[in-house]
Coordinates of N, CA and C and ligand atoms in Angstrom, one line a residue:
M1 N 109.8 92.6 89.6 CA 109.4 93.2 91.2 C 108.0 92.9 91.9
K2 N 108.5 92.6 92.8 CA 107.7 91.3 93.3 C 106.0 92.1 93.6
S3 N 104.8 91.4 94.3 CA 103.6 92.0 94.5 C 103.2 92.1 96.2
L4 N 102.3 93.3 95.7 CA 101.6 93.8 96.6 C 100.3 93.9 96.8
V5 N 100.0 93.2 97.6 CA 98.2 93.3 98.0 C 97.6 93.8 98.9
I6 N 96.7 94.7 98.8 CA 95.9 95.8 99.6 C 94.4 95.1 99.9
L7 N 94.2 94.9 101.1 CA 93.3 94.5 101.5 C 92.2 95.8 102.2
I8 N 91.0 96.4 101.7 CA 90.7 97.9 102.0 C 88.4 96.6 102.3
S9 N 88.0 98.0 103.2 CA 86.9 97.8 103.7 C 85.7 99.0 102.9
G10 N 86.8 100.0 102.8 CA 85.7 101.0 102.9 C 86.3 102.5 102.4
R11 N 86.7 103.8 102.8 CA 87.2 105.0 102.3 C 88.4 104.5 100.9
G12 N 89.3 103.9 101.8 CA 90.7 103.7 100.7 C 91.5 104.9 100.8
S13 N 91.4 106.0 101.8 CA 92.8 106.7 101.3 C 93.8 106.0 101.7
N14 N 94.3 105.8 102.6 CA 95.6 104.8 103.2 C 95.9 103.7 101.8
M15 N 94.8 103.2 101.4 CA 95.2 102.6 99.8 C 96.0 103.4 98.7
Q16 N 95.2 104.6 98.8 CA 95.6 105.7 97.8 C 97.2 106.3 98.0
A17 N 97.0 106.2 99.2 CA 98.4 107.2 99.7 C 99.5 105.9 99.0
L18 N 99.4 104.6 99.2 CA 99.9 103.3 98.6 C 100.3 103.5 97.3
L19 N 98.9 103.7 96.5 CA 99.2 103.6 94.9 C 100.0 104.8 94.4
E20 N 100.1 106.1 95.1 CA 100.7 107.2 95.2 C 102.3 107.0 95.6
S21 N 102.7 106.2 95.9 CA 103.6 105.4 96.9 C 105.5 105.5 95.7
G22 N 105.1 105.2 94.2 CA 106.1 104.9 93.6 C 105.9 104.2 93.0
Y23 N 105.4 103.0 93.6 CA 105.7 101.6 93.6 C 104.3 101.2 92.4
P24 N 105.3 100.5 92.0 CA 104.5 100.1 90.1 C 103.2 99.6 90.6
R25 N 101.8 100.1 90.4 CA 100.9 99.5 90.0 C 100.5 98.6 89.7
D26 N 101.3 98.5 88.7 CA 100.9 97.2 87.8 C 101.3 95.6 88.6
C27 N 102.3 95.5 90.0 CA 102.5 94.9 90.6 C 101.6 95.5 92.0
M28 N 100.5 95.8 91.9 CA 99.9 95.8 93.2 C 98.5 95.4 92.8
T29 N 97.8 94.8 93.5 CA 95.7 94.1 93.9 C 95.4 94.5 94.9
V30 N 94.1 95.5 94.7 CA 93.4 95.7 96.1 C 92.1 94.6 96.0
I31 N 91.7 94.1 97.3 CA 91.1 93.4 97.0 C 90.4 93.8 98.3
S32 N 88.8 94.1 98.5 CA 87.6 94.3 99.2 C 87.1 93.4 99.6
N33 N 86.7 93.6 100.7 CA 85.7 92.2 101.7 C 84.4 92.8 101.5
N34 N 84.2 94.2 101.1 CA 83.6 95.1 100.6 C 82.8 95.2 99.0
P35 N 81.5 95.8 98.2 CA 81.3 96.0 97.1 C 81.3 97.4 96.8
N36 N 80.9 97.4 97.5 CA 80.3 99.1 97.7 C 81.2 100.1 98.6
A37 N 83.0 99.5 99.3 CA 84.0 100.3 99.3 C 84.1 101.6 98.3
A38 N 84.2 102.3 98.5 CA 84.3 103.9 98.3 C 86.1 103.4 97.2
G39 N 87.2 102.6 98.0 CA 88.3 102.9 97.7 C 88.0 102.0 96.7
L40 N 87.6 100.9 95.9 CA 87.7 100.2 94.8 C 87.4 101.3 93.3
E41 N 86.4 102.0 93.3 CA 87.1 103.2 92.1 C 88.0 103.3 92.5
I42 N 88.6 103.8 93.8 CA 89.5 105.4 92.7 C 90.7 104.0 92.8
A43 N 90.7 102.6 92.7 CA 92.1 102.0 92.5 C 91.8 101.7 91.4
K44 N 90.4 102.0 90.7 CA 90.2 101.7 89.0 C 90.6 102.7 88.2
N45 N 90.3 103.5 89.2 CA 90.3 105.2 88.3 C 92.8 104.9 88.1
Y46 N 93.2 104.3 89.0 CA 94.7 104.2 89.2 C 94.8 103.3 88.2
G47 N 94.3 102.4 87.1 CA 93.9 101.6 86.7 C 94.9 100.0 88.3
V48 N 94.5 99.7 89.0 CA 95.3 98.6 89.3 C 93.8 97.2 89.8
A49 N 94.5 96.6 89.7 CA 93.9 95.8 89.2 C 93.0 95.0 90.6
T50 N 91.7 95.1 91.2 CA 90.7 95.1 92.3 C 89.8 93.5 91.7
I51 N 89.6 93.7 93.7 CA 88.7 91.5 93.5 C 88.0 92.9 94.4
V52 N 86.6 91.7 94.3 CA 85.8 91.7 95.3 C 85.3 90.2 96.0
L53 N 85.4 90.5 97.3 CA 85.3 89.3 97.8 C 84.2 89.1 99.3
D54 N 82.8 89.5 98.9 CA 82.3 89.8 99.9 C 81.8 88.9 100.8
H55 N 82.3 88.8 102.0 CA 82.0 88.0 103.6 C 80.9 87.9 103.7
R56 N 80.2 88.4 103.2 CA 78.6 87.8 103.7 C 77.7 86.5 103.1
S57 N 78.8 86.5 101.2 CA 78.1 84.7 101.1 C 79.1 84.1 101.2
F58 N 80.0 84.3 102.5 CA 80.1 83.0 103.2 C 79.5 82.6 104.2
P59 N 79.1 81.2 104.6 CA 78.7 80.9 106.3 C 79.3 81.3 107.7
D60 N 80.7 81.5 107.4 CA 81.3 81.8 108.8 C 82.4 82.4 108.3
R61 N 83.8 83.0 109.2 CA 85.2 83.5 109.3 C 85.6 82.9 108.5
E62 N 85.5 81.7 108.9 CA 87.4 80.8 108.9 C 86.8 80.3 107.0
T63 N 85.6 80.3 106.5 CA 85.3 80.2 105.5 C 86.4 81.0 104.5
F64 N 85.5 82.0 104.9 CA 86.0 83.3 103.9 C 87.3 83.8 103.6
D65 N 87.5 83.4 105.1 CA 89.6 83.2 105.6 C 90.5 82.8 104.5
V66 N 89.2 81.9 104.2 CA 89.8 80.1 103.3 C 90.1 81.0 101.9
A67 N 89.1 81.8 101.6 CA 88.6 82.1 100.3 C 89.6 83.1 99.9
L68 N 89.8 83.7 100.9 CA 90.2 85.6 100.9 C 92.1 85.1 100.4
A69 N 92.6 83.6 101.2 CA 94.3 83.6 101.2 C 94.4 83.2 100.1
E70 N 92.9 82.1 99.2 CA 93.0 82.1 98.2 C 93.3 82.7 96.8
K71 N 92.9 83.9 97.1 CA 92.6 85.5 96.2 C 93.5 85.7 96.2
I72 N 94.6 86.3 97.2 CA 95.6 86.4 97.7 C 96.9 86.1 97.4
D73 N 97.4 84.8 97.8 CA 97.8 83.8 97.9 C 98.2 83.5 95.6
A74 N 97.1 84.2 95.0 CA 97.2 83.8 93.7 C 97.5 85.1 92.5
C75 N 98.2 86.2 94.0 CA 99.1 87.1 93.9 C 100.4 86.5 93.6
K76 N 101.0 86.2 94.5 CA 102.0 85.9 95.1 C 102.3 86.9 95.5
P77 N 101.7 87.6 96.8 CA 102.6 88.9 97.3 C 104.1 88.8 98.1
K78 N 104.4 89.5 98.2 CA 105.8 89.6 99.0 C 105.4 90.2 100.5
L79 N 104.6 91.2 100.1 CA 103.4 92.3 101.2 C 102.0 91.9 101.5
V80 N 100.8 91.8 102.5 CA 99.8 92.2 102.3 C 99.8 93.1 103.3
A81 N 99.1 94.2 102.6 CA 98.8 95.6 103.4 C 97.5 96.7 103.6
L82 N 97.0 95.8 105.1 CA 95.8 96.4 105.6 C 95.7 97.3 105.5
A83 N 94.7 97.8 104.8 CA 94.6 100.0 105.0 C 93.3 100.0 104.9
G84 N 93.1 100.2 106.8 CA 91.3 99.9 106.2 C 90.2 99.1 106.1
F85 N 90.7 97.8 106.7 CA 90.0 96.0 106.6 C 89.4 95.9 107.5
M86 N 88.2 96.5 107.5 CA 87.0 96.1 108.5 C 86.7 94.4 109.2
R87 N 87.4 94.0 109.0 CA 88.0 91.9 109.7 C 88.7 92.0 110.5
I88 N 88.2 91.0 111.4 CA 88.8 90.4 112.6 C 89.1 88.9 111.6
L89 N 90.7 89.1 111.4 CA 91.3 87.7 110.2 C 91.5 86.8 111.7
S90 N 91.1 85.5 111.1 CA 91.2 84.5 111.8 C 92.6 84.1 112.8
D91 N 93.1 83.5 113.3 CA 94.0 82.7 114.0 C 95.3 82.3 112.1
R92 N 94.5 81.1 111.7 CA 95.3 80.6 111.0 C 95.8 81.4 109.9
F93 N 94.3 82.9 109.0 CA 94.5 83.1 108.5 C 96.0 84.0 109.0
V94 N 96.1 84.4 110.1 CA 97.5 85.1 110.1 C 98.6 84.3 110.5
Q95 N 98.5 83.2 111.0 CA 99.5 82.4 110.7 C 100.6 82.8 109.4
H96 N 99.6 82.1 107.8 CA 100.2 82.2 106.9 C 99.9 83.4 106.4
Y97 N 100.6 83.9 107.0 CA 100.9 85.4 106.5 C 102.1 86.6 107.8
Q98 N 102.0 85.2 108.1 CA 103.2 86.1 110.3 C 104.3 86.7 109.2
G99 N 105.0 88.0 109.2 CA 105.7 88.7 109.2 C 105.6 88.8 108.1
R100 N 105.0 89.1 107.2 CA 104.3 89.6 106.1 C 102.8 89.9 105.5
L101 N 102.5 90.7 106.9 CA 100.9 91.6 106.9 C 101.2 92.8 107.5
M102 N 100.9 93.8 106.9 CA 100.9 94.8 108.0 C 99.9 95.3 108.1
N103 N 100.0 96.4 109.0 CA 98.9 97.0 109.5 C 98.8 98.4 109.7
I104 N 97.9 99.5 109.2 CA 98.0 101.1 109.9 C 96.9 101.3 111.2
H105 N 96.9 101.4 111.9 CA 96.2 101.9 113.5 C 96.9 103.1 113.9
P106 N 95.6 103.7 113.5 CA 95.0 105.5 114.5 C 95.3 105.7 115.6
S107 N 96.5 105.0 116.1 CA 96.8 105.2 117.7 C 98.4 104.8 117.8
L108 N 98.9 105.3 118.8 CA 100.2 105.4 119.5 C 99.9 103.9 120.1
L109 N 100.5 102.6 119.2 CA 100.0 101.6 120.2 C 101.3 101.1 121.0
P110 N 101.4 100.6 122.1 CA 100.2 99.5 122.9 C 99.4 100.5 122.9
A111 N 99.6 102.2 123.0 CA 97.2 102.6 124.0 C 96.9 102.6 122.7
F112 N 95.3 102.2 122.9 CA 93.9 102.8 122.5 C 93.8 101.3 121.2
P113 N 94.4 99.9 121.4 CA 94.0 99.6 120.4 C 92.4 99.2 120.1
G114 N 92.1 98.6 119.2 CA 90.5 98.6 118.8 C 89.9 99.8 117.9
L115 N 88.7 99.7 118.4 CA 87.9 101.4 117.6 C 87.7 102.2 118.6
G116 N 87.4 103.7 118.0 CA 87.3 104.6 118.7 C 88.4 105.8 119.3
T117 N 89.8 105.0 117.9 CA 90.9 105.5 119.3 C 91.0 106.9 119.3
H118 N 89.9 107.7 119.1 CA 90.1 108.9 118.1 C 89.7 109.9 120.2
A119 N 88.0 109.0 120.0 CA 87.4 109.9 121.4 C 88.2 109.1 122.2
R120 N 88.6 107.6 122.7 CA 89.3 107.4 123.4 C 90.7 108.6 123.7
A121 N 91.7 108.5 122.9 CA 92.4 109.6 123.2 C 92.2 110.8 123.4
L122 N 91.3 111.7 123.5 CA 90.5 112.6 124.1 C 90.1 112.0 125.4
Q123 N 88.9 111.2 125.4 CA 88.4 111.5 127.3 C 89.6 111.6 128.0
E124 N 90.7 110.5 127.6 CA 91.7 109.9 128.4 C 92.9 111.0 129.0
G125 N 92.2 112.5 128.3 CA 93.2 113.5 128.3 C 94.9 113.2 127.8
V126 N 94.8 111.9 126.5 CA 96.7 112.2 126.1 C 97.1 113.6 125.4
K127 N 97.9 114.3 125.8 CA 98.9 115.3 125.3 C 99.3 114.4 123.9
I128 N 99.4 113.9 123.5 CA 100.4 113.1 122.2 C 99.5 112.2 122.1
H129 N 98.8 112.3 120.9 CA 98.2 110.5 119.8 C 99.1 110.6 118.4
G130 N 99.0 109.4 117.4 CA 99.6 109.6 116.2 C 98.2 108.0 115.4
C131 N 99.3 107.1 115.3 CA 99.6 106.4 114.3 C 100.4 105.2 114.5
T132 N 100.4 104.2 114.0 CA 100.9 103.3 114.0 C 100.9 102.6 112.7
V133 N 101.8 102.2 112.3 CA 102.2 101.1 111.3 C 102.8 99.3 111.7
H134 N 102.0 98.2 111.9 CA 102.7 97.4 113.3 C 102.5 95.7 111.7
F135 N 103.1 95.2 112.4 CA 102.9 93.5 111.7 C 101.8 93.0 112.9
V136 N 100.7 92.4 111.7 CA 100.4 91.7 112.7 C 100.3 90.7 113.2
T137 N 99.9 90.3 114.5 CA 100.0 88.8 114.7 C 98.7 88.4 115.3
P138 N 98.2 86.9 116.4 CA 96.7 87.1 116.4 C 96.4 88.0 117.3
K139 N 97.1 88.9 118.0 CA 96.6 89.4 119.2 C 96.5 91.1 118.4
L140 N 95.1 91.2 118.8 CA 94.3 92.3 117.9 C 95.3 94.0 118.1
D141 N 95.9 94.3 117.4 CA 96.2 95.3 117.6 C 97.8 95.7 118.3
H142 N 98.3 94.7 117.8 CA 99.7 94.5 119.4 C 100.8 93.8 118.1
G143 N 100.9 93.6 117.5 CA 102.2 92.8 116.5 C 103.5 93.6 116.6
P144 N 104.6 94.0 116.2 CA 105.8 94.2 116.1 C 105.5 96.0 115.3
I145 N 106.2 96.9 116.0 CA 106.2 98.1 115.6 C 106.8 98.9 114.4
V146 N 106.7 98.5 113.3 CA 107.6 99.3 111.8 C 107.6 100.7 112.2
I147 N 107.2 101.6 112.5 CA 107.0 103.4 112.4 C 105.7 103.8 113.3
Q148 N 105.9 104.8 113.5 CA 105.0 106.0 114.3 C 105.5 107.0 114.0
A149 N 103.9 107.8 114.1 CA 104.1 109.1 114.0 C 103.0 110.1 115.2
A150 N 103.4 110.7 116.0 CA 103.1 111.4 116.5 C 101.8 113.1 116.8
V151 N 101.2 113.3 116.9 CA 100.4 114.6 116.8 C 100.4 115.5 118.3
P152 N 100.3 116.3 119.0 CA 99.8 116.9 119.7 C 98.4 117.1 119.5
V153 N 98.2 116.5 121.2 CA 96.1 116.8 121.4 C 95.6 118.2 121.7
L154 N 96.0 119.0 120.4 CA 95.8 120.9 120.9 C 94.2 120.6 121.9
P155 N 93.6 122.0 122.5 CA 92.5 121.7 123.4 C 91.1 121.8 123.3
D156 N 91.2 122.4 122.0 CA 90.2 122.6 121.4 C 89.6 121.5 120.3
D157 N 90.9 120.3 120.1 CA 90.3 119.2 119.3 C 88.7 118.6 119.3
T158 N 88.6 118.1 118.6 CA 87.4 117.9 118.6 C 87.7 115.8 118.2
E159 N 87.2 115.1 117.9 CA 87.5 113.9 117.5 C 87.6 114.4 116.1
Q160 N 86.7 114.6 115.0 CA 87.7 114.8 113.4 C 88.4 115.6 113.2
T161 N 89.0 116.5 114.1 CA 89.8 117.2 113.6 C 91.0 116.4 113.9
L162 N 91.6 116.3 115.5 CA 92.7 114.9 115.7 C 92.6 113.8 114.6
A163 N 91.0 113.2 114.4 CA 91.3 112.1 113.0 C 91.8 112.3 111.9
S164 N 91.8 113.9 111.4 CA 92.3 114.3 109.8 C 93.5 114.9 110.1
R165 N 93.9 115.2 111.4 CA 95.4 115.6 112.0 C 96.0 114.2 111.3
V166 N 95.6 113.1 112.1 CA 95.7 111.7 112.1 C 96.7 111.0 111.1
L167 N 95.1 111.5 110.0 CA 95.4 110.8 108.8 C 96.4 111.2 108.2
Q168 N 96.3 112.5 108.2 CA 97.3 112.9 107.2 C 99.1 112.1 107.4
L169 N 99.5 111.9 109.0 CA 100.6 111.5 108.5 C 100.3 109.8 108.8
E170 N 98.9 109.3 108.4 CA 99.3 108.1 108.7 C 99.3 107.3 107.0
H171 N 98.7 108.6 105.7 CA 99.3 108.9 104.8 C 100.7 108.7 104.0
R172 N 101.7 109.3 105.5 CA 102.8 110.0 105.1 C 104.2 108.0 105.5
I173 N 103.7 107.7 106.8 CA 103.6 106.6 107.9 C 103.8 105.5 106.5
Y174 N 102.5 105.2 106.1 CA 102.3 103.6 105.4 C 103.0 103.3 104.4
P175 N 103.0 104.5 103.5 CA 104.1 104.5 101.7 C 105.5 103.7 103.0
Q176 N 106.1 104.9 103.5 CA 107.6 104.1 104.1 C 107.7 103.4 104.2
A177 N 107.0 102.8 104.9 CA 106.4 101.2 105.7 C 106.5 100.1 104.9
V178 N 105.9 100.6 103.9 CA 105.6 99.8 102.8 C 107.1 99.1 102.0
R179 N 107.4 100.7 101.7 CA 108.7 100.6 101.1 C 110.0 100.1 101.7
W180 N 109.9 100.3 102.8 CA 111.4 99.5 103.6 C 110.7 98.3 103.1
F181 N 109.5 97.5 103.5 CA 109.5 96.4 103.3 C 110.1 95.6 101.9
M182 N 109.3 96.5 101.0 CA 109.4 95.6 99.3 C 110.9 96.1 99.2
D183 N 111.9 97.3 100.2 CA 113.5 97.2 99.5 C 113.7 96.2 100.3
G184 N 113.3 95.2 101.5 CA 114.3 93.9 102.1 C 114.9 95.1 103.1
C185 N 114.5 96.3 103.7 CA 115.2 96.9 104.7 C 114.5 96.7 106.0
I186 N 113.7 96.1 106.3 CA 113.4 95.5 107.3 C 113.9 94.3 107.9
Q187 N 114.5 94.3 109.1 CA 115.0 92.9 110.5 C 113.8 92.9 111.4
F188 N 114.1 91.5 111.9 CA 113.2 91.5 113.1 C 114.2 90.7 114.4
I189 N 114.2 91.3 115.2 CA 114.9 90.9 116.6 C 114.2 90.7 117.8
D190 N 114.3 89.6 117.6 CA 112.7 88.9 118.5 C 111.4 89.7 118.1
N191 N 111.0 90.6 119.1 CA 110.0 90.7 118.7 C 109.7 92.5 118.4
R192 N 110.8 92.5 118.3 CA 111.3 94.5 117.9 C 111.3 94.2 116.2
V193 N 111.2 95.3 115.2 CA 111.7 95.5 114.0 C 112.8 96.9 114.0
E194 N 113.5 96.3 113.5 CA 115.0 96.8 112.7 C 114.9 97.0 111.2
V195 N 115.3 98.4 111.4 CA 115.5 99.2 108.9 C 116.6 99.6 109.4
T196 N 117.2 98.9 108.5 CA 118.4 98.7 108.1 C 118.6 99.2 106.7
N197 N 120.2 99.6 106.1 CA 120.5 100.1 105.0 C 118.8 100.9 103.9
S198 N 118.6 101.5 104.5 CA 117.6 102.2 103.8 C 118.1 103.8 104.0
G199 N 119.5 103.8 103.6 CA 119.2 105.8 103.1 C 119.5 106.6 104.9
S200 N 118.7 107.6 104.0 CA 118.2 108.9 105.3 C 116.7 108.4 105.6
D201 N 116.1 107.7 105.1 CA 115.1 108.1 106.0 C 114.5 106.7 106.5
G202 N 115.7 106.2 107.4 CA 115.6 105.3 107.9 C 114.6 105.5 109.7
M203 N 113.5 106.8 110.1 CA 113.2 107.6 110.9 C 112.4 106.9 111.3
M204 N 112.2 106.3 112.9 CA 110.5 105.2 112.8 C 109.8 106.1 113.7
L205 N 110.2 107.4 114.3 CA 109.0 107.9 115.1 C 108.8 109.4 113.3
Y206 N 108.0 109.8 113.3 CA 107.9 110.8 112.3 C 107.1 112.0 113.3
S207 N 107.4 113.1 113.5 CA 106.9 113.9 114.0 C 106.9 115.0 113.9
P208 N 105.7 116.1 113.1 CA 106.3 117.3 112.5 C 106.7 118.6 113.3
G209 N 106.8 118.4 114.9 CA 108.3 118.8 115.7 C 109.7 118.3 115.8
L210 N 110.0 117.2 115.3 CA 111.2 116.7 115.3 C 111.7 117.2 113.9
P211 N 113.1 117.3 114.3 CA 113.6 117.1 112.9 C 113.9 116.4 112.2
E212 N 113.8 116.3 110.8 CA 114.1 114.9 109.8 C 115.2 114.5 109.5
Ligands
LIG301 C1 92.8 104.6 108.8 O1 92.0 105.3 110.2 C2 93.1 103.5 109.5 O2 94.1 103.4 110.2 C3 92.2 102.0 109.7 O3 90.8 102.5 109.0 C4 91.2 103.4 108.8 C5 91.0 103.1 107.0 O4 91.3 105.0 106.5 N1 92.9 101.2 110.5 P1 91.0 105.4 105.4 O5 90.1 103.8 104.4 O6 92.6 104.0 104.4 O7 90.8 106.3 104.4

């Protein structure tokens, strides 16, 4: 089985969803830039290999990214999955992993790239919100989209209620996208992602309101 590297910085709930996805855990390695990331304990409890690489012990972004790439490449991963990895990555790093670096973002991209997505969605009064799994490119939160999940924004939603509804769907679509990639079902057509030979679960938009 091909190896999967998961990069985290904090809570690690998306990482946990990946650990629970059925993909063999002995093929997974979790790397955190934050020694206090709660996700590290979760990974250890699942018996998954963990590595801590504290970005604060490096003089600059480039040096950290080179060291991070060394750790990642030692695992010979087929895919690197960012799961709440709160670091801007240098262009060189991103290019090194072109086509095999995925991220989960808590909005329906290209709407609301960056931070504070749920508050901004509420502020803009959008009626639909959600999350996106995409490939990472040098432009922040703008790479080819693999799968999206949509939720309605309800009149009494707060940032927290909306975030938690979206997070439930993050945990559903990220393992799906990773599985597609690991199974070799993902093809790039120009800047678009196509899912092929995935059987009946090739739906690239998930919304609880839509028939499955
Ligand atoms: C998630 O909302 C994810 O979409 C974003 O960062 C958050 C990480 O949460 N990239 P967790 O660490 O996976 O719980």
